[in-house]
mmCIF file of C-alpha atoms and ligand atoms in Angstrom:
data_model
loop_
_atom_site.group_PDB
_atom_site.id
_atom_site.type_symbol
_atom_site.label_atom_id
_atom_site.label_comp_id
_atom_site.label_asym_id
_atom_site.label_seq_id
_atom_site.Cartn_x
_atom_site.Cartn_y
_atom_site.Cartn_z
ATOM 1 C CA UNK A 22 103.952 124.425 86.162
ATOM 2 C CA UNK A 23 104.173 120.585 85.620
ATOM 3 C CA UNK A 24 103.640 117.949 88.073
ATOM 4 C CA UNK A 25 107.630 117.175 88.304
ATOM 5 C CA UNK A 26 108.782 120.503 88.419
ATOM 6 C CA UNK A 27 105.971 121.237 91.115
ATOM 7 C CA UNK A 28 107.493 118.563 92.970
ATOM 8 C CA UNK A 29 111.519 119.340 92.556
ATOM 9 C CA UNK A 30 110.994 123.160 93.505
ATOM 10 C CA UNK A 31 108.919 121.337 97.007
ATOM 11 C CA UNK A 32 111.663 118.634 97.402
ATOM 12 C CA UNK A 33 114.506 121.767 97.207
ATOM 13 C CA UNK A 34 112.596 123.304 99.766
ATOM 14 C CA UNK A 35 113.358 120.961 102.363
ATOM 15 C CA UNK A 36 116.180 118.743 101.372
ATOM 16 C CA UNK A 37 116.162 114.506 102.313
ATOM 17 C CA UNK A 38 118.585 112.081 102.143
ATOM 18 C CA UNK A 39 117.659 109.424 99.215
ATOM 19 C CA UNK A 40 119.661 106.476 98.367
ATOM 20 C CA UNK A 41 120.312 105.160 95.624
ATOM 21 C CA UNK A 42 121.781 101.551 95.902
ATOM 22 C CA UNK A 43 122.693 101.029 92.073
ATOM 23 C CA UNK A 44 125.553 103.441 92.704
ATOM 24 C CA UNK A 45 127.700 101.963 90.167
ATOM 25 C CA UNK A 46 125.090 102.586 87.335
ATOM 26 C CA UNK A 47 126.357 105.530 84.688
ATOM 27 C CA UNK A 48 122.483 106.924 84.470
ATOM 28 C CA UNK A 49 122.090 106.656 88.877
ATOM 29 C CA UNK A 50 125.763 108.603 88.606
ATOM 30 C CA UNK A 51 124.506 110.773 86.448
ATOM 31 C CA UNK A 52 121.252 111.561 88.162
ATOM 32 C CA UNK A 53 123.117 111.948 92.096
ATOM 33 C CA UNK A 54 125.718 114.976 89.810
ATOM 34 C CA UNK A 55 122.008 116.498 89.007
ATOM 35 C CA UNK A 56 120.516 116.210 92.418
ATOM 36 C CA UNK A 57 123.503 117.084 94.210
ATOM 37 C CA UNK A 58 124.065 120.144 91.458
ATOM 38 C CA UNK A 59 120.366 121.306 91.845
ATOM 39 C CA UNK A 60 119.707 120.810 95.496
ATOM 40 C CA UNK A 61 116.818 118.485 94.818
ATOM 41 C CA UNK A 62 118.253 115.336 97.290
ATOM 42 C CA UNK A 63 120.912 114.655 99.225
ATOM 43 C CA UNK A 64 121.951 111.219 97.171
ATOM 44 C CA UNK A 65 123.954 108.557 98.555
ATOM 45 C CA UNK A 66 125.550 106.534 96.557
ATOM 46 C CA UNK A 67 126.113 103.167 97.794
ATOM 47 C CA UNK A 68 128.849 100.730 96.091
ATOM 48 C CA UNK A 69 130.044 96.980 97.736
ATOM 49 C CA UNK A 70 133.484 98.618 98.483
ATOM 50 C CA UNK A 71 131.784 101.460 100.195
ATOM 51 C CA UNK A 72 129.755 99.188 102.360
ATOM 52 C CA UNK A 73 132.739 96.440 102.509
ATOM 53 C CA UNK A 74 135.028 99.381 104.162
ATOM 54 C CA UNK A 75 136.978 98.422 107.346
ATOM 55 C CA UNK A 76 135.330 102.020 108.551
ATOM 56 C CA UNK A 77 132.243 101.255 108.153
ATOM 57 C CA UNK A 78 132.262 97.277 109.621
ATOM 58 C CA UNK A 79 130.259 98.668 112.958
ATOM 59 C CA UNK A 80 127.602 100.117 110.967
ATOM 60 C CA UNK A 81 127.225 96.946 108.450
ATOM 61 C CA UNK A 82 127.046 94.706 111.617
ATOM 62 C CA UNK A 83 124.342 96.602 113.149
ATOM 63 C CA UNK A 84 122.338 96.294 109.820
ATOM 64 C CA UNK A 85 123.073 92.379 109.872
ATOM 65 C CA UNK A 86 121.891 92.144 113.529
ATOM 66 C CA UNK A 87 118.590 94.310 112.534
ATOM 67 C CA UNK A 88 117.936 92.182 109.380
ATOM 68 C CA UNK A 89 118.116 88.931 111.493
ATOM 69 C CA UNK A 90 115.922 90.312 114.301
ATOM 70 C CA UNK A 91 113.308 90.715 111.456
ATOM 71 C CA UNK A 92 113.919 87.651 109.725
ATOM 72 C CA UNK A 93 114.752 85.375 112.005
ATOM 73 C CA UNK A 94 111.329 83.701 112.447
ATOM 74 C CA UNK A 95 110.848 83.245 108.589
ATOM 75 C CA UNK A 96 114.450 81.136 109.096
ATOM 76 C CA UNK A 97 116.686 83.810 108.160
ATOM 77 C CA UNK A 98 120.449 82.542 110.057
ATOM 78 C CA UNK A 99 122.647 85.448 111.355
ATOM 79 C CA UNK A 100 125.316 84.015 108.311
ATOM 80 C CA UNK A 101 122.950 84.784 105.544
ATOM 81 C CA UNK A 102 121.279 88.249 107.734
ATOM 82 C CA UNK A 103 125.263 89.155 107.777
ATOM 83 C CA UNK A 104 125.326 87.883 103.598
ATOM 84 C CA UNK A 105 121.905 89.797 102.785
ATOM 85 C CA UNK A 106 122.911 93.464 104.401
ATOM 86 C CA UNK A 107 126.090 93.318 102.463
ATOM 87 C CA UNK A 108 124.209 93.783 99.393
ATOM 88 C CA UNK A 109 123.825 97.353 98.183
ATOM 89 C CA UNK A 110 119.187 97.012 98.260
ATOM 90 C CA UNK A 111 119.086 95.361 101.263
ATOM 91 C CA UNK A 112 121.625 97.557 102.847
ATOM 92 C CA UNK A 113 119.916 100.749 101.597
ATOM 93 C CA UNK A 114 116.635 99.425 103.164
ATOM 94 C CA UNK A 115 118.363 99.208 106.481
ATOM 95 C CA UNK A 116 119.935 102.765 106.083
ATOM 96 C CA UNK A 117 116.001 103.806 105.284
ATOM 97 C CA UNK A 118 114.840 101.633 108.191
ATOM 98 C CA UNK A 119 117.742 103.011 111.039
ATOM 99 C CA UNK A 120 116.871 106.306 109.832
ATOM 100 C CA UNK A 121 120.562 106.699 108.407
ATOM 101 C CA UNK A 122 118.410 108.112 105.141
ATOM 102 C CA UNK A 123 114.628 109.198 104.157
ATOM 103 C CA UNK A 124 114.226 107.142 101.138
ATOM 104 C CA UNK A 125 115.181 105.144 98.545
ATOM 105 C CA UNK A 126 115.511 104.572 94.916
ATOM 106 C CA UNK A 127 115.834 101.954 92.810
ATOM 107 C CA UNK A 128 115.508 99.964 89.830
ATOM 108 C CA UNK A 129 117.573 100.922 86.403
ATOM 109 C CA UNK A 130 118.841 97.509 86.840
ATOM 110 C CA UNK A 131 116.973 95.409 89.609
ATOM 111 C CA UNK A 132 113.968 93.741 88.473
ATOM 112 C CA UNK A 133 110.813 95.283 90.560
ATOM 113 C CA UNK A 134 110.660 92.207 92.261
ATOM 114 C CA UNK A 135 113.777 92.364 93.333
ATOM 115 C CA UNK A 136 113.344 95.591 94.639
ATOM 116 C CA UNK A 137 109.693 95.062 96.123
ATOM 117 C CA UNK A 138 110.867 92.299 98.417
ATOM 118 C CA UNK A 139 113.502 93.367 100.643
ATOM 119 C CA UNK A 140 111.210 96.766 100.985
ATOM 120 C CA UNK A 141 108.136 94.694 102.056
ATOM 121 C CA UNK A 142 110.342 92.584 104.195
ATOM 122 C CA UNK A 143 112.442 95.393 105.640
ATOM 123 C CA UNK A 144 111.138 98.964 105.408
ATOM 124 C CA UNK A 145 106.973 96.696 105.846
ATOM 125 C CA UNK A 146 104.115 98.637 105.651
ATOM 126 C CA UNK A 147 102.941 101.682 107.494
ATOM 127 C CA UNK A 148 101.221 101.894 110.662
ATOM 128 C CA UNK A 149 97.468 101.414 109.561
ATOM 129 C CA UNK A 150 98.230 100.444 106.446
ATOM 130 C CA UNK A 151 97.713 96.926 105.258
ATOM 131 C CA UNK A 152 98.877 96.564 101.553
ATOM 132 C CA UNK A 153 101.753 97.859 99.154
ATOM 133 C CA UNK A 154 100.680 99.121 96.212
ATOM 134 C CA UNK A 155 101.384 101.734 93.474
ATOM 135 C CA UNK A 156 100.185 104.705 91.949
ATOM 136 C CA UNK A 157 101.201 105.863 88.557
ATOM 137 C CA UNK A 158 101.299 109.685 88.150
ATOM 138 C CA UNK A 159 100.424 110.085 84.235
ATOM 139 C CA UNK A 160 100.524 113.600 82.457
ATOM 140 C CA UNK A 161 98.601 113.571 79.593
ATOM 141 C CA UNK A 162 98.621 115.861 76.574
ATOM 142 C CA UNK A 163 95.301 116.131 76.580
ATOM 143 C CA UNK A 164 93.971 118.772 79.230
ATOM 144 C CA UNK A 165 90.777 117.828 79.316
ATOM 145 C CA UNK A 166 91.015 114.820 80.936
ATOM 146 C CA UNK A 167 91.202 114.316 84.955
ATOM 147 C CA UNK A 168 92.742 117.233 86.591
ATOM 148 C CA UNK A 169 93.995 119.340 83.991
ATOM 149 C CA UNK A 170 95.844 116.115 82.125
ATOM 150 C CA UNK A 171 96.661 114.626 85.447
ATOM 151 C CA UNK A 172 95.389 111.100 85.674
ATOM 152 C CA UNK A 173 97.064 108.738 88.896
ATOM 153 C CA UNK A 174 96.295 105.472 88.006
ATOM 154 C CA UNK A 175 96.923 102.264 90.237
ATOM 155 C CA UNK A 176 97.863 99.590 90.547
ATOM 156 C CA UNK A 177 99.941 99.119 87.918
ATOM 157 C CA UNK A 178 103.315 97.784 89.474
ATOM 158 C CA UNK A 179 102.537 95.827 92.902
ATOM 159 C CA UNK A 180 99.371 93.285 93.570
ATOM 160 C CA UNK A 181 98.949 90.817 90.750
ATOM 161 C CA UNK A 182 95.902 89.698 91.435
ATOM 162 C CA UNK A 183 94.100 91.573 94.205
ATOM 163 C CA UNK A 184 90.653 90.833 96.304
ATOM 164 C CA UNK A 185 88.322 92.904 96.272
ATOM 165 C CA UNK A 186 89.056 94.510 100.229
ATOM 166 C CA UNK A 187 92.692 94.810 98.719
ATOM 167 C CA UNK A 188 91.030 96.126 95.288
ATOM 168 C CA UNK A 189 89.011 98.869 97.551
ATOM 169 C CA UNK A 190 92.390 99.738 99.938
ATOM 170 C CA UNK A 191 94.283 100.481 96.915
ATOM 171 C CA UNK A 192 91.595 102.640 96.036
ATOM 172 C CA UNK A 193 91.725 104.549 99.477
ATOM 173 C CA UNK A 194 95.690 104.759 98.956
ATOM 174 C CA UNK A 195 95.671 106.314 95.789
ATOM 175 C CA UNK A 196 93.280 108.596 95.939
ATOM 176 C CA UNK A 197 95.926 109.988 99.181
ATOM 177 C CA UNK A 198 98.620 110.138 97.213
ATOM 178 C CA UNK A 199 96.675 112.211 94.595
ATOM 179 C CA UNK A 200 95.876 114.353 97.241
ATOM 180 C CA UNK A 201 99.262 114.401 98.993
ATOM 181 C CA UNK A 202 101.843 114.088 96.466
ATOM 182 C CA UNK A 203 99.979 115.882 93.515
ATOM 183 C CA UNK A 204 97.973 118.325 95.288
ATOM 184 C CA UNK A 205 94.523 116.997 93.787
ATOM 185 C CA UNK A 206 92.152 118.744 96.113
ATOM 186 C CA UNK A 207 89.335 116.922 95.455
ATOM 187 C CA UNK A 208 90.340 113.262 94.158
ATOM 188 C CA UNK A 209 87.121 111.399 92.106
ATOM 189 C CA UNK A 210 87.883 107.709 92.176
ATOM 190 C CA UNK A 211 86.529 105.718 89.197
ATOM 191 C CA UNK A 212 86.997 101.549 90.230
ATOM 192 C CA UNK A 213 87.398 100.053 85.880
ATOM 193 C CA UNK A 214 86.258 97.284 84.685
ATOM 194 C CA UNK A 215 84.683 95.946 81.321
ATOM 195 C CA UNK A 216 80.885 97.155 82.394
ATOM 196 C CA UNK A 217 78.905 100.229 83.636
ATOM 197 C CA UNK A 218 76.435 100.150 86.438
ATOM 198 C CA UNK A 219 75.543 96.586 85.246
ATOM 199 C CA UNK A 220 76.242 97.063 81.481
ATOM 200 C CA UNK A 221 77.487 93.394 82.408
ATOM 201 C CA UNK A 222 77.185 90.767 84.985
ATOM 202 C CA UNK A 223 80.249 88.127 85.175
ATOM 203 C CA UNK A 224 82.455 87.748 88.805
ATOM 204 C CA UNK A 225 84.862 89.664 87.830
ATOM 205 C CA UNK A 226 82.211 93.058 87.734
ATOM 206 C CA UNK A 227 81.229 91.724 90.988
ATOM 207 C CA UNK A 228 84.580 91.557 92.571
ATOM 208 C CA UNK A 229 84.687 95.207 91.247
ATOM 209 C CA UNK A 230 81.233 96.372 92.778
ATOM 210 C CA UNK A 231 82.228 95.008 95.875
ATOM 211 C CA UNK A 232 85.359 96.911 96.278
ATOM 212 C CA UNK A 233 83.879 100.300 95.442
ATOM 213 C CA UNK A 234 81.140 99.025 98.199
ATOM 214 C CA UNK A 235 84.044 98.197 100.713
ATOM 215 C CA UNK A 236 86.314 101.574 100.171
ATOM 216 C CA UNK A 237 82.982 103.602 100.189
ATOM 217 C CA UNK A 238 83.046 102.209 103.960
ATOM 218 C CA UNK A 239 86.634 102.992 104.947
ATOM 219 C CA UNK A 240 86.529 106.219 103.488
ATOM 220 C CA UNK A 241 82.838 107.237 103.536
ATOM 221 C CA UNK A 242 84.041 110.861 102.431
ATOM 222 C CA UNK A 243 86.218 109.986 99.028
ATOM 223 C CA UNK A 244 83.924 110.480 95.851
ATOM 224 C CA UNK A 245 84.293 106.780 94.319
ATOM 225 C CA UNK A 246 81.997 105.196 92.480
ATOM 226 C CA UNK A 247 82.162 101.873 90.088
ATOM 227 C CA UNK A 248 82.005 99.856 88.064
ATOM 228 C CA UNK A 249 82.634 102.081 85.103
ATOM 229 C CA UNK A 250 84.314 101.913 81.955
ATOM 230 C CA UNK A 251 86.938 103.922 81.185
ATOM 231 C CA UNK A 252 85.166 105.995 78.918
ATOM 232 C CA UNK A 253 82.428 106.146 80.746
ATOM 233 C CA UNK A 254 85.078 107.574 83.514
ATOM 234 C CA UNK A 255 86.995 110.211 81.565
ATOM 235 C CA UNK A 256 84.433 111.548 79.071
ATOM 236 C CA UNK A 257 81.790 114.214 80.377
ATOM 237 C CA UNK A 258 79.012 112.775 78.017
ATOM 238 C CA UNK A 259 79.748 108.801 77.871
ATOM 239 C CA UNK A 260 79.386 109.582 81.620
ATOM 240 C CA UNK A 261 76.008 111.117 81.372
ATOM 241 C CA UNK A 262 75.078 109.004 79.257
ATOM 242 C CA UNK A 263 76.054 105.102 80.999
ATOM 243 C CA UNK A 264 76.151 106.240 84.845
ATOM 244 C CA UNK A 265 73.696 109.391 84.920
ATOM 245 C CA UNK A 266 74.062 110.820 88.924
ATOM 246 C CA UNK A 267 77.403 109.595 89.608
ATOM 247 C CA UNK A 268 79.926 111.797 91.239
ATOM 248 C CA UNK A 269 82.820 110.501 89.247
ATOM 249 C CA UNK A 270 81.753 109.815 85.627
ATOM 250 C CA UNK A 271 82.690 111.745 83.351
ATOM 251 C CA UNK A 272 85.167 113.744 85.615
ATOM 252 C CA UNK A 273 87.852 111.024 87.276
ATOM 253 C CA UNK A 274 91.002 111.888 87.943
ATOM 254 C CA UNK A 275 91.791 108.362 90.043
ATOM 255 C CA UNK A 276 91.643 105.239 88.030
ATOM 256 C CA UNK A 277 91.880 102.282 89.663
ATOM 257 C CA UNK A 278 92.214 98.971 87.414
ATOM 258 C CA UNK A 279 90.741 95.840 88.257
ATOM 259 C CA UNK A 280 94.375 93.822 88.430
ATOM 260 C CA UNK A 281 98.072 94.153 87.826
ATOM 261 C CA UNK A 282 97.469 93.043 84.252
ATOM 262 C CA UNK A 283 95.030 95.864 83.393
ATOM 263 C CA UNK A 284 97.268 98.537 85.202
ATOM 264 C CA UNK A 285 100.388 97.213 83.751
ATOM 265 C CA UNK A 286 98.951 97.570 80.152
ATOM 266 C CA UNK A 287 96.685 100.431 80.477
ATOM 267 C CA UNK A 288 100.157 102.774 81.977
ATOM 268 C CA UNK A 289 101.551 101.024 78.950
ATOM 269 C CA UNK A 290 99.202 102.419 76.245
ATOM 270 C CA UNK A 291 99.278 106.049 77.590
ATOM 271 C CA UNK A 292 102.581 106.196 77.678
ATOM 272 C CA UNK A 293 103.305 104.423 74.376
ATOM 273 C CA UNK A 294 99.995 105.527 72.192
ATOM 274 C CA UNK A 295 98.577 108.596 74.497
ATOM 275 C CA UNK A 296 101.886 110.429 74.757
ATOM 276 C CA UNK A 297 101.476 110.714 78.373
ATOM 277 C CA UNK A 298 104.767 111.294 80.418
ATOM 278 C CA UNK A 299 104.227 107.913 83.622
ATOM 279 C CA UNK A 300 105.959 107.412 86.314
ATOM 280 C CA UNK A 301 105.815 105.433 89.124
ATOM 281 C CA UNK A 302 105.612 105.817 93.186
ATOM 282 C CA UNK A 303 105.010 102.640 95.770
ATOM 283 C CA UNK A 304 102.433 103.718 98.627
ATOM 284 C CA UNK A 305 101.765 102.257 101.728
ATOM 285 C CA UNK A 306 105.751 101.530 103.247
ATOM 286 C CA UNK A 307 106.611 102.897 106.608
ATOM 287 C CA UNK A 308 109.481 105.148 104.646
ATOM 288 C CA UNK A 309 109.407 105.715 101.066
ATOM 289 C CA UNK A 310 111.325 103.444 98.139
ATOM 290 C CA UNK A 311 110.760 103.820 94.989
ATOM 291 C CA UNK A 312 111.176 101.574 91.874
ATOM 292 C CA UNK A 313 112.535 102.569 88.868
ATOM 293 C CA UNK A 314 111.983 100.900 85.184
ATOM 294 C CA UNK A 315 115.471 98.884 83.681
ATOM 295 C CA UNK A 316 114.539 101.609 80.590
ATOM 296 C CA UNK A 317 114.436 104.451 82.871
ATOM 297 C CA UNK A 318 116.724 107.468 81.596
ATOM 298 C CA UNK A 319 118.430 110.147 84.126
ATOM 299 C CA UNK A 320 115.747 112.707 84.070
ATOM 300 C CA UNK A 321 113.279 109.791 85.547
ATOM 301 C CA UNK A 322 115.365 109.364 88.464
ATOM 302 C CA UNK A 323 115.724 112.587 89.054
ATOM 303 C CA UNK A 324 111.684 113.028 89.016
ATOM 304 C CA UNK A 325 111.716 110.056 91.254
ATOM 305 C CA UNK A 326 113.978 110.998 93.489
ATOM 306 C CA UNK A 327 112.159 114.660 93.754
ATOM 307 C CA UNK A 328 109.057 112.436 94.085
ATOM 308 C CA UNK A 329 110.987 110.244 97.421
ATOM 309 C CA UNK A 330 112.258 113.273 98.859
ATOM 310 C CA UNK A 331 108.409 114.857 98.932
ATOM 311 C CA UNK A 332 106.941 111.266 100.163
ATOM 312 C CA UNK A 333 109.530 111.479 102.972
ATOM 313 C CA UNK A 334 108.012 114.976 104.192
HETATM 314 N N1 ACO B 18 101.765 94.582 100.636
HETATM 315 C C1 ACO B 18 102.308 94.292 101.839
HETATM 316 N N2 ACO B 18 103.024 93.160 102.058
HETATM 317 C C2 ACO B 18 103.168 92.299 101.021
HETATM 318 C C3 ACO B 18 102.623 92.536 99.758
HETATM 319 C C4 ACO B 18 101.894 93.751 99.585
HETATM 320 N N3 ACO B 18 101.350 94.082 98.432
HETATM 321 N N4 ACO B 18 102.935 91.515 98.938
HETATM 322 C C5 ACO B 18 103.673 90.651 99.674
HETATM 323 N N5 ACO B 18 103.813 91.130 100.916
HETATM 324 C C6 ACO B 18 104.582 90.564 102.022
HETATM 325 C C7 ACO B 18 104.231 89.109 102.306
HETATM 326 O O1 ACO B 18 103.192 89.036 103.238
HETATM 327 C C8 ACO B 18 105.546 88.587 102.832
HETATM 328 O O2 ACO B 18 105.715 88.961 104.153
HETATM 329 P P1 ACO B 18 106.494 87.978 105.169
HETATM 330 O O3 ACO B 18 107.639 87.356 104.392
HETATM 331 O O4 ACO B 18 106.970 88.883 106.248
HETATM 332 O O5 ACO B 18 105.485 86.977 105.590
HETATM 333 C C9 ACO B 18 106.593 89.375 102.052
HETATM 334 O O6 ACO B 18 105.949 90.560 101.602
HETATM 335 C C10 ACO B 18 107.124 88.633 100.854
HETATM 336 O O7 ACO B 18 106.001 88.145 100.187
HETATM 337 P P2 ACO B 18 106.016 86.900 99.249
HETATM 338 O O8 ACO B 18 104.609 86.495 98.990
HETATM 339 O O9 ACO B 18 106.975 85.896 99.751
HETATM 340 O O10 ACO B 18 106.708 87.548 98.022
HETATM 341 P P3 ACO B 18 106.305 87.382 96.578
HETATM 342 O O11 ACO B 18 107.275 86.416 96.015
HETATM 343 O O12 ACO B 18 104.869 87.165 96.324
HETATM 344 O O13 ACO B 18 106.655 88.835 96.049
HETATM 345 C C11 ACO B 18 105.967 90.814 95.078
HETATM 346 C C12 ACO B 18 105.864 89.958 96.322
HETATM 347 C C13 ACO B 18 107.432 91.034 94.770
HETATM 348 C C14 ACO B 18 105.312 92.151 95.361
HETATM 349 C C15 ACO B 18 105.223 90.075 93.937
HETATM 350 O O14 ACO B 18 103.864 90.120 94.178
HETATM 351 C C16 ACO B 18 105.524 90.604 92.582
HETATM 352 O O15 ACO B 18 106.486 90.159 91.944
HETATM 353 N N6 ACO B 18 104.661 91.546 92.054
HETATM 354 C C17 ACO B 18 104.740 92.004 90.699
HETATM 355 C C18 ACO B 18 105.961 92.880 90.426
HETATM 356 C C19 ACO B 18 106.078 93.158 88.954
HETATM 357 O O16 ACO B 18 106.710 92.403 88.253
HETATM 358 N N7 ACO B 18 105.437 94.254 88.489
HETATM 359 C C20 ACO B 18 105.306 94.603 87.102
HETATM 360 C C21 ACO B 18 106.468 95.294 86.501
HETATM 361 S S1 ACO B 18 106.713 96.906 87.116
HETATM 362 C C22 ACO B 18 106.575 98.006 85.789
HETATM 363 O O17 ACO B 18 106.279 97.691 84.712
HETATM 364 C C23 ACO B 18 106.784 99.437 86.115
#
């Protein structure tokens, strides 16, 4: 069975509450009939007039008072808290935060930024965790490659320009949500760059090395190793051949770029030229939300939704 339709017949089995903010959006409308129809999510819809209703004033004012309690040291007033949790995203996040809903979807017309911000300022980042970041959950048509086609690939949507201890926990993340969300059992971490095992020396190898040093000690069980080439990553005898030993070349099914630039691009090119089926999940909230591409079409939020509601488990 694949990956998303793994995941729907998991999300039916236990049924969460996702919203989706953009509820005036024909595709989101769309996608809530198809939830709703096949018991994937319980979507809720939000429009202004919805949230604007004389009924629901007490609720909207307990959202305002909650936004300003966690703004009001970065100089948030209580007039633009009151302003900010009238909006459908910020008001979703505050549904997701009061526990009013599991998760949250969004993006088939909010730029990611837009979407990233109130979630990092609202929903913040799990206990333990110290970084936001993104996995991309790539099927590829080509079997042989990571776990049966599977490839989850990070970070493609979140950290433009990480440091190496943010390089190596967005290593640690993603190799969890392989494991958790797409039932890798055994998740082998390959940390890109341009050079294998010293193929090349320049800082930017370095800052690579050191990261795959760094995760190695906050997760001294994960099988990572780095620097590699992508290649030298995915194909048994490139592997052999340019890191001979390691536990990962030749047989990754975690690749984890160097920046946002190489993730962004490198999604890009297996979805455009590979043929791969991408699609995206943020890792590291307290409470999932999830972004959506402005190009996304209904099935995707579906999948992401199905994806939410198994992240909210
Ligand atoms: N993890 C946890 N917290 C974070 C992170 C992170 N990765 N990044 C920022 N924050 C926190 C900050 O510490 C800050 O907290 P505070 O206000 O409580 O002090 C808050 O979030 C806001 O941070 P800023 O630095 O003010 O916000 P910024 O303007 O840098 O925006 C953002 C953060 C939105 C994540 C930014 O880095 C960004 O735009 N990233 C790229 C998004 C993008 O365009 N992706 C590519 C397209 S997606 C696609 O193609 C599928």
């Amino acid at each position: 069975m694949k990956l998303v339709e793994r995941m729907k017949a998991a999300a039916r089995a236990d049924v969460k509450r996702i919203v989706l903010p953009e509820g005036d959006e024909p595709r989101t409308v769309k996608a809530a009939v198809i939830l709703k129809d096949e018991g994937i999510a319980e979507p809720i819809l939000l429009t202004k007039a919805l949230i604007e209703a004389p009924s629901n004033a007490a609720r909207l004012a307990s959202y305002a008072a909650t936004l300003y309690e966690l703004r009001k040291a970065k100089g948030l007033t209580e007039e633009k808290a009151a302003a900010l949790a009238a909006d459908p995203m910020y008001y979703g996040m505050l549904a997701v935060k009061a526990g009013e809903a599991d998760g949250l979807v969004s993006g088939a017309i909010h730029s990611t930024g837009d979407m990233l911000r109130p979630a990092l300022q609202v929903i913040r980042t799990a206990p333990g965790m110290k970084l936001v970041s993104s996995s991309f959950l790539v099927e590829c048509p080509n079997r042989s490659v990571g776990e049966e086609g599977l490839l989850v690939l990070a970070d493609g949507v979140v950290n433009p320009c990480p440091t190496a201890e943010e390089l190596a926990h967005i290593a640690v993340a993603t190799a969890e949500t392989a494991r958790k969300l797409c039932g890798v059992e055994e998740p082998r971490v390959a940390m890109l760059s341009f050079s294998t095992k010293g193929s090349a020396e320049h800082a930017l190898v370095e800052k690579v090395r050191e990261a795959t040093a760094i995760a190695k000690g906050l997760a001294p069980a994960l099988l990572i190793d780095g620097e590699l080439q992508l290649d030298a990553a995915l194909v048994p005898e490139v592997g052999a051949l340019k890191a001979p030993g390691s536990p990962v070349a030749g047989r990754a099914n975690v690749l984890v770029f160097p920046d946002l630039q190489s993730g962004n691009i490198g999604y890009k090119i297996a979805q455009r030229l590979g043929g791969a089926s991408c699609f995206a999940v943020l890792q590291g909230l307290a409470r999932p939300c999830n972004d959506l591409s402005r190009g996304c079409s209904v099935e995707d939020i579906v999948n992401t939704v199905a994806a939410t509601a198994l992240q909210a488990r």
